[in-house]
Coordinates of N, CA and C in Angstrom, one line a residue:
Chain A
A1 N 37.1 -37.4 84.4 CA 38.4 -37.8 83.7 C 39.5 -36.8 83.9
A2 N 40.7 -37.2 84.1 CA 41.8 -36.3 84.4 C 42.1 -35.5 83.1
G3 N 42.4 -34.3 83.2 CA 42.7 -33.4 82.1 C 44.2 -33.0 82.1
V4 N 44.6 -32.2 81.1 CA 45.9 -31.7 81.1 C 46.0 -30.5 82.1
I5 N 47.1 -30.5 82.9 CA 47.2 -29.5 83.9 C 48.4 -28.5 83.5
Q6 N 48.1 -27.3 83.6 CA 49.1 -26.3 83.3 C 49.3 -25.3 84.5
S7 N 50.5 -25.0 84.7 CA 50.8 -24.0 85.8 C 51.9 -23.1 85.4
P8 N 51.9 -21.8 85.8 CA 50.7 -21.2 86.5 C 49.7 -20.9 85.5
R9 N 48.5 -20.5 85.9 CA 47.4 -20.1 85.0 C 47.6 -18.7 84.5
H10 N 48.2 -17.9 85.3 CA 48.5 -16.5 84.9 C 49.9 -16.1 85.3
L11 N 50.6 -15.3 84.5 CA 52.0 -15.0 84.8 C 52.2 -13.6 84.3
I12 N 52.8 -12.7 85.1 CA 53.1 -11.4 84.7 C 54.6 -11.2 84.9
K13 N 55.3 -10.8 83.8 CA 56.7 -10.6 83.9 C 57.1 -9.3 83.2
E14 N 58.3 -8.8 83.6 CA 58.8 -7.6 83.0 C 59.7 -8.0 81.7
K15 N 59.9 -7.1 80.8 CA 60.8 -7.3 79.7 C 62.1 -7.8 80.2
R16 N 62.7 -8.7 79.4 CA 64.0 -9.3 79.6 C 64.1 -10.3 80.8
E17 N 62.9 -10.5 81.5 CA 62.9 -11.5 82.5 C 62.8 -12.9 81.9
T18 N 62.8 -13.9 82.7 CA 62.6 -15.3 82.3 C 61.3 -15.8 82.9
A19 N 60.8 -16.9 82.2 CA 59.5 -17.5 82.7 C 59.6 -19.0 82.4
T20 N 59.0 -19.8 83.3 CA 58.9 -21.2 83.1 C 57.5 -21.6 83.2
L21 N 57.0 -22.3 82.2 CA 55.6 -22.8 82.1 C 55.7 -24.3 82.3
K22 N 54.8 -24.8 83.0 CA 54.8 -26.3 83.3 C 53.5 -26.9 82.7
C23 N 53.6 -28.2 82.3 CA 52.5 -28.9 81.7 C 52.6 -30.4 82.2
Y24 N 51.4 -30.8 82.7 CA 51.3 -32.2 83.2 C 50.3 -32.9 82.3
P25 N 50.7 -33.8 81.5 CA 49.8 -34.5 80.5 C 48.8 -35.4 81.2
I26 N 47.8 -35.8 80.4 CA 46.8 -36.7 80.9 C 47.5 -38.0 81.2
P27 N 47.2 -38.7 82.3 CA 47.9 -40.0 82.6 C 47.9 -41.0 81.4
R28 N 49.0 -41.6 81.1 CA 49.3 -42.5 80.1 C 49.4 -41.8 78.7
H29 N 49.4 -40.5 78.7 CA 49.7 -39.8 77.4 C 51.3 -39.6 77.4
D30 N 51.9 -39.9 76.2 CA 53.3 -39.9 76.2 C 53.8 -38.8 75.2
T31 N 52.9 -38.0 74.7 CA 53.3 -37.0 73.7 C 52.7 -35.6 74.2
V32 N 53.6 -34.6 74.2 CA 53.2 -33.3 74.6 C 53.5 -32.3 73.5
Y33 N 52.6 -31.3 73.4 CA 52.7 -30.2 72.4 C 52.6 -28.9 73.1
W34 N 53.3 -27.9 72.6 CA 53.1 -26.5 73.1 C 52.7 -25.7 71.9
Y35 N 51.7 -24.8 72.2 CA 51.1 -23.9 71.2 C 51.1 -22.5 71.8
Q36 N 51.2 -21.5 71.0 CA 51.1 -20.1 71.4 C 50.0 -19.4 70.7
Q37 N 49.1 -18.7 71.4 CA 48.0 -18.1 70.8 C 48.0 -16.6 71.2
G38 N 48.3 -15.7 70.2 CA 48.3 -14.3 70.4 C 46.8 -13.8 70.5
P39 N 46.6 -12.6 70.9 CA 45.3 -12.0 71.0 C 44.6 -12.0 69.7
G40 N 43.4 -12.6 69.6 CA 42.6 -12.6 68.4 C 43.2 -13.5 67.3
Q41 N 44.1 -14.4 67.6 CA 44.7 -15.2 66.6 C 44.5 -16.7 66.9
D42 N 44.8 -17.5 65.9 CA 44.7 -19.0 66.1 C 46.0 -19.5 66.8
P43 N 45.9 -20.6 67.5 CA 47.0 -21.2 68.1 C 48.1 -21.6 67.1
Q44 N 49.3 -21.3 67.4 CA 50.5 -21.6 66.6 C 51.4 -22.7 67.3
F45 N 51.7 -23.7 66.5 CA 52.5 -24.8 67.1 C 54.0 -24.3 67.4
L46 N 54.4 -24.6 68.6 CA 55.8 -24.3 68.9 C 56.7 -25.5 68.9
I47 N 56.4 -26.5 69.6 CA 57.3 -27.7 69.7 C 56.5 -28.9 70.3
S48 N 57.0 -30.1 70.0 CA 56.4 -31.3 70.6 C 57.5 -32.3 71.0
F49 N 57.0 -33.1 71.9 CA 57.9 -34.2 72.5 C 57.2 -35.5 72.5
Y50 N 57.9 -36.6 72.2 CA 57.4 -37.9 72.2 C 58.4 -38.8 73.0
E51 N 58.0 -39.4 74.1 CA 58.9 -40.2 74.9 C 60.1 -39.5 75.2
K52 N 60.0 -38.2 75.7 CA 61.0 -37.4 76.2 C 62.0 -36.9 75.1
M53 N 61.7 -37.1 73.9 CA 62.6 -36.7 72.8 C 61.8 -35.6 72.0
Q54 N 62.5 -34.6 71.6 CA 61.8 -33.6 70.7 C 61.4 -34.3 69.4
S55 N 60.2 -34.1 69.0 CA 59.7 -34.8 67.8 C 59.4 -33.8 66.6
D56 N 59.1 -32.6 66.9 CA 58.8 -31.6 65.9 C 59.0 -30.2 66.5
K57 N 59.4 -29.3 65.6 CA 59.6 -27.9 66.0 C 58.9 -27.0 65.0
G58 N 58.3 -26.0 65.6 CA 57.6 -25.0 64.8 C 58.2 -23.7 64.9
S59 N 57.4 -22.6 64.9 CA 58.0 -21.3 65.0 C 58.3 -20.9 66.4
I60 N 59.2 -21.6 67.0 CA 59.6 -21.3 68.4 C 60.9 -20.5 68.4
P61 N 60.9 -19.3 69.0 CA 62.1 -18.4 69.0 C 63.2 -19.2 69.7
D62 N 64.4 -18.8 69.3 CA 65.6 -19.3 69.9 C 65.7 -19.0 71.4
R63 N 65.0 -18.0 71.9 CA 65.0 -17.6 73.3 C 64.2 -18.6 74.1
F64 N 63.4 -19.4 73.5 CA 62.6 -20.4 74.1 C 63.2 -21.8 74.1
S65 N 63.1 -22.6 75.1 CA 63.5 -24.0 75.1 C 62.5 -24.8 75.9
A66 N 62.5 -26.1 75.6 CA 61.5 -26.9 76.3 C 62.1 -28.3 76.4
Q67 N 61.5 -29.1 77.3 CA 61.9 -30.5 77.5 C 60.8 -31.2 78.1
Q68 N 60.9 -32.5 77.9 CA 59.9 -33.4 78.6 C 60.7 -34.3 79.5
F69 N 60.2 -34.5 80.7 CA 60.9 -35.2 81.8 C 60.4 -36.7 81.8
S70 N 61.1 -37.5 82.7 CA 60.9 -38.9 82.8 C 59.4 -39.2 83.2
D71 N 58.8 -38.3 83.9 CA 57.4 -38.5 84.3 C 56.4 -38.0 83.2
Y72 N 57.0 -37.6 82.1 CA 56.2 -37.1 80.9 C 55.8 -35.6 81.1
H73 N 56.0 -35.0 82.2 CA 55.6 -33.6 82.3 C 56.6 -32.8 81.4
S74 N 56.2 -31.6 81.0 CA 57.0 -30.8 80.2 C 57.1 -29.4 80.7
E75 N 58.2 -28.7 80.4 CA 58.4 -27.3 80.8 C 58.9 -26.5 79.6
L76 N 58.3 -25.3 79.5 CA 58.7 -24.4 78.4 C 59.4 -23.2 79.1
N77 N 60.6 -23.1 78.8 CA 61.4 -22.0 79.4 C 61.6 -20.9 78.4
M78 N 61.3 -19.7 78.9 CA 61.3 -18.5 78.0 C 62.2 -17.4 78.6
S79 N 63.2 -17.0 77.9 CA 64.2 -16.0 78.4 C 64.1 -14.7 77.6
S80 N 64.7 -13.7 78.2 CA 64.7 -12.4 77.5 C 63.4 -12.0 77.0
L81 N 62.4 -12.1 77.8 CA 61.0 -11.9 77.4 C 60.8 -10.5 76.7
E82 N 60.0 -10.5 75.7 CA 59.7 -9.3 74.9 C 58.2 -9.1 75.0
L83 N 57.8 -7.8 74.7 CA 56.3 -7.5 74.8 C 55.5 -8.4 73.9
G84 N 56.1 -8.8 72.8 CA 55.4 -9.6 71.8 C 55.2 -11.1 72.3
D85 N 55.8 -11.4 73.4 CA 55.6 -12.8 73.9 C 54.3 -12.9 74.7
S86 N 53.7 -11.8 75.0 CA 52.4 -11.8 75.7 C 51.4 -12.6 74.9
A87 N 50.9 -13.7 75.5 CA 50.0 -14.6 74.7 C 49.5 -15.6 75.7
L88 N 48.6 -16.5 75.2 CA 48.1 -17.6 75.9 C 48.9 -18.8 75.4
Y89 N 49.5 -19.5 76.3 CA 50.3 -20.7 76.0 C 49.6 -21.9 76.4
F90 N 49.3 -22.8 75.3 CA 48.6 -24.0 75.6 C 49.6 -25.2 75.5
C91 N 49.3 -26.1 76.4 CA 50.0 -27.5 76.3 C 48.9 -28.4 75.9
A92 N 49.2 -29.4 75.1 CA 48.2 -30.4 74.7 C 49.0 -31.8 74.9
S93 N 48.2 -32.8 75.1 CA 48.8 -34.1 75.2 C 48.0 -35.2 74.4
S94 N 48.7 -36.2 74.0 CA 48.0 -37.3 73.3 C 48.8 -38.6 73.5
R95 N 48.2 -39.7 73.1 CA 48.9 -41.0 73.1 C 49.4 -41.3 71.7
A96 N 50.6 -41.9 71.6 CA 51.1 -42.4 70.4 C 50.4 -43.7 70.1
V97 N 49.8 -43.8 68.9 CA 49.0 -45.1 68.6 C 49.6 -45.8 67.5
G98 N 50.9 -45.5 67.1 CA 51.5 -46.2 66.1 C 51.6 -45.5 64.7
Q99 N 52.4 -46.0 63.9 CA 52.7 -45.4 62.6 C 51.4 -45.4 61.8
G100 N 51.1 -44.3 61.2 CA 49.9 -44.2 60.3 C 48.6 -43.9 61.0
S101 N 48.7 -43.7 62.3 CA 47.5 -43.4 63.1 C 47.8 -42.3 64.0
L102 N 46.8 -41.7 64.6 CA 47.0 -40.5 65.4 C 45.9 -40.4 66.4
D103 N 46.3 -40.0 67.6 CA 45.3 -39.8 68.7 C 45.0 -38.3 68.8
T104 N 43.9 -38.1 69.4 CA 43.4 -36.7 69.5 C 44.3 -35.9 70.5
Q105 N 44.6 -34.7 70.2 CA 45.2 -33.8 71.2 C 44.2 -33.2 72.1
Y106 N 44.4 -33.3 73.4 CA 43.6 -32.6 74.4 C 44.4 -31.5 75.0
F107 N 43.7 -30.4 75.1 CA 44.4 -29.2 75.6 C 44.2 -28.9 77.1
G108 N 45.2 -28.3 77.7 CA 45.1 -27.8 79.0 C 44.4 -26.4 79.0
P109 N 44.2 -25.8 80.1 CA 43.5 -24.5 80.2 C 44.3 -23.4 79.7
G110 N 45.6 -23.6 79.6 CA 46.5 -22.5 79.1 C 47.1 -21.7 80.2
T111 N 48.2 -21.1 79.9 CA 48.9 -20.1 80.8 C 48.8 -18.7 80.1
R112 N 48.2 -17.8 80.7 CA 48.2 -16.4 80.1 C 49.4 -15.6 80.6
L113 N 50.3 -15.4 79.7 CA 51.6 -14.6 80.0 C 51.4 -13.2 79.6
T114 N 51.7 -12.3 80.5 CA 51.7 -10.9 80.2 C 53.1 -10.3 80.4
V115 N 53.7 -9.7 79.4 CA 55.0 -9.1 79.6 C 54.8 -7.6 79.5
L116 N 55.3 -7.0 80.6 CA 55.1 -5.5 80.8 C 56.4 -4.8 80.4
Chain B
A1 N 52.9 -28.0 52.3 CA 52.4 -27.3 53.6 C 50.9 -27.5 53.8
Q2 N 50.5 -27.5 55.0 CA 49.1 -27.7 55.3 C 48.5 -26.3 55.5
K3 N 47.2 -26.2 55.2 CA 46.5 -24.9 55.3 C 45.0 -25.2 55.6
V4 N 44.5 -24.4 56.5 CA 43.1 -24.5 56.9 C 42.5 -23.1 56.7
T5 N 41.4 -23.1 56.0 CA 40.7 -21.8 55.8 C 39.3 -21.8 56.3
Q6 N 39.0 -20.8 57.2 CA 37.7 -20.6 57.7 C 37.3 -19.2 57.2
A7 N 36.5 -19.2 56.2 CA 36.1 -17.9 55.6 C 35.2 -17.1 56.4
Q8 N 34.4 -17.7 57.2 CA 33.5 -16.9 58.1 C 34.2 -16.5 59.3
T9 N 34.4 -15.2 59.5 CA 35.1 -14.7 60.7 C 34.1 -14.6 61.9
E10 N 32.8 -14.2 61.6 CA 31.9 -14.0 62.6 C 30.5 -14.4 62.1
I11 N 29.7 -15.1 63.0 CA 28.3 -15.5 62.6 C 27.5 -15.1 63.8
S12 N 26.3 -14.5 63.6 CA 25.4 -14.2 64.7 C 24.0 -14.9 64.3
V13 N 23.5 -15.7 65.3 CA 22.2 -16.4 65.1 C 21.4 -16.2 66.3
V14 N 20.1 -16.4 66.2 CA 19.2 -16.3 67.3 C 19.0 -17.8 67.8
E15 N 18.9 -17.9 69.1 CA 18.8 -19.2 69.7 C 17.8 -20.1 69.0
K16 N 18.1 -21.3 68.9 CA 17.3 -22.4 68.3 C 17.5 -22.4 66.8
E17 N 18.2 -21.5 66.2 CA 18.5 -21.6 64.8 C 19.6 -22.6 64.6
D18 N 19.7 -23.2 63.4 CA 20.8 -24.1 63.0 C 21.9 -23.2 62.4
V19 N 23.1 -23.6 62.6 CA 24.2 -22.9 62.1 C 25.3 -23.8 61.6
T20 N 25.8 -23.5 60.4 CA 26.9 -24.3 59.8 C 28.2 -23.5 59.7
L21 N 29.3 -24.1 60.2 CA 30.6 -23.4 60.2 C 31.4 -24.1 59.1
D22 N 31.9 -23.3 58.2 CA 32.7 -23.9 57.0 C 34.1 -24.0 57.3
C23 N 34.7 -25.0 56.7 CA 36.2 -25.3 56.8 C 36.7 -25.9 55.5
V24 N 37.7 -25.3 54.9 CA 38.3 -25.9 53.7 C 39.8 -26.1 54.1
Y25 N 40.3 -27.2 53.6 CA 41.7 -27.5 54.0 C 42.6 -27.9 52.8
E26 N 43.9 -27.8 53.0 CA 44.8 -28.2 51.9 C 45.9 -29.0 52.6
T27 N 46.2 -30.1 52.0 CA 47.3 -31.0 52.5 C 47.8 -31.9 51.4
R28 N 49.0 -32.3 51.5 CA 49.6 -33.3 50.5 C 49.6 -34.7 51.1
D29 N 49.3 -34.7 52.4 CA 49.4 -36.1 53.1 C 48.2 -36.9 52.5
T30 N 48.5 -38.2 52.4 CA 47.5 -39.1 51.9 C 46.6 -39.6 53.1
T31 N 47.1 -39.5 54.3 CA 46.4 -39.8 55.5 C 46.4 -38.5 56.4
Y32 N 45.3 -38.1 56.8 CA 45.3 -36.9 57.6 C 44.0 -36.9 58.5
Y33 N 44.0 -36.0 59.4 CA 42.9 -36.0 60.4 C 42.4 -34.5 60.5
L34 N 41.1 -34.4 60.7 CA 40.4 -33.1 60.8 C 39.7 -33.0 62.1
F35 N 39.8 -31.9 62.7 CA 39.2 -31.7 64.0 C 38.4 -30.4 64.1
W36 N 37.5 -30.3 65.0 CA 36.9 -29.1 65.4 C 37.1 -28.9 66.9
Y37 N 37.6 -27.7 67.3 CA 37.7 -27.3 68.7 C 36.9 -26.1 68.9
K38 N 36.4 -26.0 70.2 CA 35.6 -24.8 70.6 C 36.4 -24.1 71.7
Q39 N 36.5 -22.7 71.5 CA 37.1 -21.9 72.5 C 36.1 -20.9 73.1
P40 N 35.5 -21.2 74.2 CA 34.6 -20.3 74.8 C 35.3 -19.1 75.4
P41 N 34.5 -18.1 75.8 CA 35.1 -16.8 76.4 C 36.1 -17.1 77.5
S42 N 36.0 -18.2 78.2 CA 36.9 -18.5 79.3 C 38.3 -18.9 78.8
G43 N 38.4 -19.2 77.5 CA 39.7 -19.4 76.9 C 40.2 -20.8 76.7
E44 N 39.7 -21.8 77.3 CA 40.2 -23.1 77.1 C 39.8 -23.6 75.7
L45 N 40.6 -24.6 75.2 CA 40.3 -25.2 73.9 C 39.7 -26.6 74.1
V46 N 38.5 -26.7 73.7 CA 37.7 -28.0 73.9 C 37.6 -28.8 72.7
F47 N 38.0 -30.0 72.7 CA 37.9 -30.9 71.6 C 36.4 -31.3 71.4
L48 N 35.9 -31.2 70.1 CA 34.5 -31.5 69.8 C 34.4 -32.8 69.0
I49 N 35.0 -32.7 67.8 CA 34.9 -33.9 66.9 C 36.2 -34.1 66.1
R50 N 36.3 -35.3 65.5 CA 37.5 -35.7 64.8 C 37.0 -36.6 63.6
R51 N 37.7 -36.4 62.5 CA 37.4 -37.3 61.3 C 38.7 -37.7 60.7
N52 N 38.8 -39.0 60.3 CA 40.0 -39.5 59.6 C 39.7 -39.4 58.1
S53 N 40.8 -39.1 57.4 CA 40.7 -38.9 55.9 C 40.1 -40.1 55.2
F54 N 40.3 -41.3 55.7 CA 39.9 -42.5 55.1 C 38.5 -42.9 55.4
D55 N 37.8 -42.1 56.2 CA 36.4 -42.3 56.6 C 35.6 -41.1 56.3
E56 N 34.8 -41.2 55.2 CA 34.0 -40.0 54.8 C 32.6 -40.1 55.3
Q57 N 32.3 -41.1 56.2 CA 31.0 -41.2 56.7 C 30.7 -40.0 57.6
N58 N 29.6 -39.4 57.3 CA 29.2 -38.2 58.2 C 28.3 -38.7 59.3
E59 N 28.4 -38.1 60.4 CA 27.7 -38.5 61.6 C 27.0 -37.4 62.3
I60 N 26.2 -37.8 63.2 CA 25.5 -36.8 64.1 C 25.8 -37.2 65.5
S61 N 26.2 -36.2 66.4 CA 26.4 -36.5 67.8 C 25.7 -35.5 68.6
G62 N 24.5 -35.8 69.0 CA 23.7 -34.8 69.8 C 23.3 -33.7 68.8
R63 N 23.6 -32.5 69.2 CA 23.2 -31.3 68.4 C 24.3 -31.1 67.3
Y64 N 25.4 -31.8 67.4 CA 26.5 -31.6 66.4 C 26.4 -32.6 65.3
S65 N 26.7 -32.1 64.1 CA 26.9 -33.0 62.9 C 28.0 -32.4 62.1
W66 N 28.6 -33.2 61.2 CA 29.6 -32.7 60.3 C 29.5 -33.4 59.0
N67 N 30.0 -32.6 58.0 CA 29.9 -33.0 56.6 C 31.4 -33.0 56.0
F68 N 31.9 -34.2 55.9 CA 33.3 -34.3 55.4 C 33.2 -34.7 53.9
Q69 N 33.8 -33.9 53.0 CA 33.8 -34.2 51.6 C 35.2 -34.0 51.1
K70 N 35.9 -35.1 50.8 CA 37.2 -35.1 50.3 C 37.3 -34.5 48.9
S71 N 36.3 -34.6 48.1 CA 36.3 -34.1 46.7 C 36.4 -32.6 46.7
T72 N 35.9 -31.9 47.7 CA 36.0 -30.5 47.8 C 36.9 -30.0 48.9
S73 N 37.5 -30.9 49.6 CA 38.4 -30.6 50.7 C 37.7 -29.8 51.8
S74 N 36.5 -30.2 52.1 CA 35.7 -29.4 53.1 C 35.3 -30.3 54.3
F75 N 35.3 -29.6 55.4 CA 34.9 -30.3 56.7 C 34.0 -29.4 57.4
N76 N 32.8 -29.3 57.1 CA 31.8 -28.4 57.7 C 31.2 -28.9 58.9
F77 N 30.9 -28.0 59.8 CA 30.3 -28.4 61.2 C 29.0 -27.7 61.4
T78 N 28.0 -28.4 61.8 CA 26.7 -27.9 62.0 C 26.2 -28.1 63.5
I79 N 25.7 -27.0 64.0 CA 25.1 -27.0 65.3 C 23.6 -26.9 65.1
T80 N 22.8 -27.8 65.6 CA 21.4 -27.8 65.4 C 20.8 -27.2 66.7
A81 N 19.7 -26.4 66.5 CA 19.1 -25.7 67.6 C 20.0 -25.1 68.5
S82 N 20.7 -24.1 68.0 CA 21.8 -23.4 68.8 C 21.3 -22.9 70.1
Q83 N 22.2 -22.8 71.1 CA 21.9 -22.3 72.4 C 22.9 -21.2 72.7
V84 N 22.6 -20.4 73.7 CA 23.5 -19.3 74.1 C 24.9 -19.8 74.5
V85 N 24.9 -21.0 75.1 CA 26.1 -21.6 75.6 C 27.0 -22.0 74.5
D86 N 26.5 -22.0 73.3 CA 27.3 -22.4 72.1 C 28.2 -21.2 71.6
S87 N 27.9 -20.0 72.2 CA 28.7 -18.8 71.8 C 30.2 -19.0 72.1
A88 N 31.0 -19.0 71.1 CA 32.4 -19.3 71.3 C 33.1 -19.0 70.0
V89 N 34.4 -19.2 70.0 CA 35.2 -19.2 68.7 C 35.4 -20.7 68.4
Y90 N 35.1 -21.1 67.2 CA 35.3 -22.4 66.7 C 36.4 -22.5 65.7
F91 N 37.4 -23.4 66.1 CA 38.5 -23.6 65.2 C 38.4 -25.0 64.5
C92 N 38.7 -25.0 63.2 CA 38.9 -26.2 62.5 C 40.4 -26.4 62.4
A93 N 40.8 -27.7 62.5 CA 42.3 -28.0 62.6 C 42.6 -29.2 61.8
L94 N 43.8 -29.3 61.3 CA 44.2 -30.4 60.4 C 45.6 -30.9 61.0
S95 N 45.7 -32.2 60.9 CA 46.9 -32.9 61.3 C 47.3 -34.0 60.3
G96 N 48.6 -34.0 59.9 CA 49.0 -35.0 59.0 C 49.2 -36.3 59.7
G97 N 48.9 -37.4 59.1 CA 49.0 -38.7 59.7 C 50.1 -39.6 59.2
N98 N 50.9 -39.1 58.2 CA 51.9 -40.0 57.6 C 53.0 -40.3 58.6
T99 N 53.3 -39.4 59.5 CA 54.4 -39.6 60.4 C 54.0 -40.4 61.6
G100 N 52.7 -40.5 61.8 CA 52.3 -41.4 62.9 C 52.2 -40.7 64.2
T101 N 53.3 -40.3 64.8 CA 53.3 -39.8 66.1 C 53.6 -38.3 66.1
A102 N 53.1 -37.7 67.2 CA 53.4 -36.3 67.4 C 53.2 -35.4 66.2
S103 N 52.1 -35.4 65.6 CA 51.8 -34.6 64.4 C 51.1 -33.3 64.8
K104 N 51.7 -32.2 64.6 CA 51.2 -30.9 65.0 C 49.8 -30.6 64.3
L105 N 49.1 -29.8 65.0 CA 47.8 -29.3 64.5 C 48.0 -27.9 63.8
T106 N 47.5 -27.8 62.6 CA 47.4 -26.5 61.9 C 46.0 -26.0 62.0
F107 N 45.8 -24.9 62.6 CA 44.5 -24.3 62.8 C 44.1 -23.3 61.8
G108 N 42.8 -23.2 61.6 CA 42.2 -22.1 60.8 C 42.2 -20.9 61.7
T109 N 41.7 -19.8 61.1 CA 41.7 -18.5 61.9 C 40.5 -18.4 62.8
G110 N 39.6 -19.4 62.8 CA 38.5 -19.4 63.7 C 37.3 -18.7 63.2
T111 N 36.1 -19.1 63.7 CA 34.8 -18.4 63.4 C 34.2 -18.1 64.7
R112 N 33.9 -16.9 65.0 CA 33.3 -16.5 66.2 C 31.8 -16.6 66.0
L113 N 31.2 -17.4 66.9 CA 29.7 -17.6 66.8 C 29.1 -16.9 68.0
Q114 N 28.1 -16.1 67.7 CA 27.4 -15.4 68.8 C 25.9 -15.8 68.7
V115 N 25.4 -16.4 69.7 CA 24.0 -16.9 69.8 C 23.3 -16.0 70.8
T116 N 22.2 -15.4 70.3 CA 21.5 -14.5 71.2 C 20.1 -15.0 71.4
L117 N 19.5 -14.5 72.4 CA 18.1 -14.9 72.8 C 17.1 -14.2 71.8

């Protein structure tokens, strides 16, 4: 079965540089979520999109922005990178199944970002 | 606000032992969903099981079973006859269902399970 695809898998950047992470959801999934997992920590929700519209926002820095495109893939743009942005960034996707119900989020393999 | 507590930070067992991972949650949502995810050393997050708040029936799936008790807000996960490949960090997660779509996951801090020969 097709899974969530994330690219790149590894990324090394210098401080103050920019980075773009890409996520391709499972086919027919219309909802995308981004999470950040620091070393030894649990994943923290950043932002989500449903049908190309932002649906929820978590602890995402103002230096970060994201969008979902017409083909449902999503990109997370990170500017003015700081050392503390070094983390594993996960994308997850799910299907919207209607009010009062929820489909399972399936995660991609993650992008490991290292800021030097 | 939603909260998930995994009091066990690390558990070590010998292969073939049964092991139970504890999870306690807090939520004000009347409908919610509970999940267990596994994160092996390779780093990916693998979905294991899911339970809806309106269904307290406990089930067994292969070597996995879970005990959901609304009265104590607990969602414990048991691996029977553990194997070395079960070594991973296990996360319990909670999602509110009242909004219907795009409901974020709130994770616990994880329990690291080490299974040795």
